[in-house]
Each structure stands twice: as structure tokens, then as C-alpha cells.
Amino acid sequence: GLDLVNELTELDDQQLQNLLNDIDDENLVPSVADEQGDSVNRLAQRIPSLPLATGAVDTGRLRLEASLTIRGYDEGVPYVLTDRKIDAEVVLLTDAGEIATQSPMQLEVEIVYEDGLPVDELANANNKPLLQLLSAQPLWIVSGHCRFEVKLHVLSSMRNNKKFRLRVFPADASMRNDWPALKCETEPPVKTLSKDPRKKKIGTDAASRAQRRALEDEMRRRQQAGVAVAADASAAAVGAPAVDADSAAAGGETDSEKEALRAKLREQEERIRQLTEDNKRMVDELQAKRREEAATGTSATVPAPRDA
């Protein structure tokens, strides 16, 4: 333990800050990799397996389904990115679940909240529309299917963290009024973000906790001694994720210096284990002495447990 402490004290403030920043960066992972279904359009996956209707189908038997290609999940909620191309799929189905291949239909699309209410216009820096169609217009259902691309210019964080859908419906007003099933909204509702979320990956093994504690102790010692440490390094020390041997290398050092520091960090795990055992033994001894003192009326001095 003391060897590692001495090794860390030899780092100047900038090297220690670089080390803490590297630890933070190494333990950040995009949340899009957390769950299956990333960058998936579930309706697009179903379409190849759907049967085809034979012949013309009465309009009253038709319905629309639509979905967006989600980018990933943020805390279990599907999301897309603003100002990025998003694929949308629409399919025209019969009441038997078949693709109606002989019923061409012109479509229109708009953005709504999850509950179906219209999205209010708010000014943005570039006066962009809430929904920007990138595909050729007008949109048409051809052979029972329509695929198009959009960009969304509306952030959930600016709309009380609400989620959004696209609403798709026939361009012909009389058709959509007479046949409500020909109006649909994309599933699932999505929230919009400006960039992929990132989250900290915290280690829980004994070695990781020991290495993290060593770095935090050195930062605390410098603060107590009045050593100037950058504020962002201090924040990283308080909430720094656990490090492993490969990520615990300060930026700017040579490979040999990095390897030496990794070796010291590995040694710390064993030292922490030994100190923990010593502390337990001394606590047990102290309790035994106190029981003896209570029984005989004498007192004894036992060394205080050491900090790990």
C-alpha cells in the first residue's frame, strides 16, 4: 500500500488529473449496446414474412401499420437522434394480416406526441421544421409498402421529456374520414436526443475498489495539504468509476512507466487484503481485551486498527 501511495505522490498535478480523466473515459460506454433491438425497425423485419393478398381488397378491410428505426435504448426507453436520418416503414394490411399489394395510396405524415396530441411549434436556432421529409414526395403506398426517410428537429428535453410518434394517413381527406383504420401512428413511441447517451460502468470487485480508494486517498491528501488540483480532476476522483490494470495509466508517460504503474496497482489489491485481515485480527483482539478488562477490572492497550 505504501509503495503505491509513494508512486502516486511522485505524479505531478497534471499527471494525476490525466490519470483520473483517463479512468473516467475508459469506463464510459454507449448505452446503445445495452439491450437487443438497437438500430432496428421491427415492422421492416416482419414484412418479408407477411403473406400477400390476392386480388383487390375492399377499402373497409384495410389498415395501416408504421414504425421508425430506433437507434437504441436509454434507461429502457427507445430513442432516436435529432438531425439524423431516420428510416420509416409503412405497410398496408388487410383484416387478415395480408399485404394489400393492389391498393395504391398516397400518404401524408406528421409528428405527434405519444398521446396523439399535436406537437407545438417552438423556434429553434435554424428555424427547422419539426419533421423534415428527406424522401421524394408525394409518398405512395406501392405494392402494399412505403419506405421513407425523415429527420426530427424536436428534443424531448425541450418538451417536458415527452415521447413522439409519426402519424401516417391517406392524403385524400374523404378517405381518411370515411376509413379511420387508414390512419396509424408509429410504434413504439420514441424520445429524441441530440447525441447518444453515455453511462458509467462501475467495477465492484475488491481490486477495483482498492485501486479506486488509492486514487481517492491521494486526491484527498493533496486537498488537505493545500495542493492545487483542478476542479474537474477532483470531481472525477469523487465519482470516478473503478479502474482496471489496463486503464490505470496516466496520459503522457512512456509504456514502461505505464506498465510499472499497472504493476503497482495490482500489488495494491494484495496489500489491501492483508490490511483488512490485520484490522480484523486487531479488532478481535481489542474486543477480547475489553471483555477481559470488564471481568478483571484491569486495562490493556491494543494498537488501533490501520486504515486500508
Coordinates of N, CA, C and O in Angstrom, one line a residue, residues 111 113 118-124 127-131 153-154 159:
I111 N -45.8 14.7 -37.2 CA -45.3 14.3 -35.9 C -46.3 14.7 -34.8 O -46.9 15.8 -34.8
Y113 N -47.3 13.9 -30.3 CA -46.8 13.3 -29.1 C -47.3 11.9 -28.9 O -48.2 11.4 -29.7
P118 N -51.1 17.1 -31.1 CA -50.1 17.7 -32.0 C -49.0 18.3 -31.2 O -49.1 18.7 -30.1
V119 N -47.8 18.4 -31.9 CA -46.6 18.9 -31.3 C -46.6 20.4 -31.6 O -46.7 20.8 -32.7
D120 N -46.5 21.2 -30.5 CA -46.5 22.7 -30.7 C -45.1 23.1 -31.3 O -44.1 22.6 -31.0
E121 N -45.2 24.1 -32.2 CA -44.0 24.7 -32.8 C -43.3 25.6 -31.8 O -43.9 26.4 -31.2
L122 N -42.0 25.3 -31.7 CA -41.1 26.2 -30.9 C -40.0 26.7 -31.8 O -39.4 25.9 -32.6
A123 N -39.6 27.9 -31.7 CA -38.5 28.4 -32.5 C -37.2 27.7 -32.2 O -36.9 27.4 -31.0
N124 N -36.4 27.3 -33.2 CA -35.1 26.8 -32.9 C -34.0 27.6 -33.7 O -34.4 28.5 -34.4
N127 N -34.5 27.6 -37.4 CA -35.9 27.6 -37.9 C -36.2 26.4 -38.7 O -36.8 26.5 -39.8
K128 N -35.7 25.3 -38.2 CA -36.0 24.0 -38.9 C -37.4 23.5 -38.6 O -37.9 23.7 -37.5
P129 N -38.1 22.8 -39.5 CA -39.4 22.2 -39.2 C -39.3 21.1 -38.2 O -38.2 20.5 -38.1
L130 N -40.3 20.8 -37.5 CA -40.3 19.7 -36.5 C -40.0 18.4 -37.2 O -39.2 17.6 -36.7
L131 N -40.6 18.2 -38.4 CA -40.5 17.0 -39.2 C -40.0 17.4 -40.6 O -40.6 18.2 -41.3
H153 N -36.5 17.5 -35.7 CA -35.8 18.6 -35.1 C -36.6 19.1 -33.9 O -36.9 20.3 -33.8
V154 N -36.8 18.2 -33.0 CA -37.5 18.5 -31.8 C -36.9 17.6 -30.7 O -36.8 16.4 -30.8
R159 N -39.5 19.5 -24.4 CA -40.9 19.3 -24.4 C -41.4 18.4 -23.2 O -42.1 17.4 -23.3

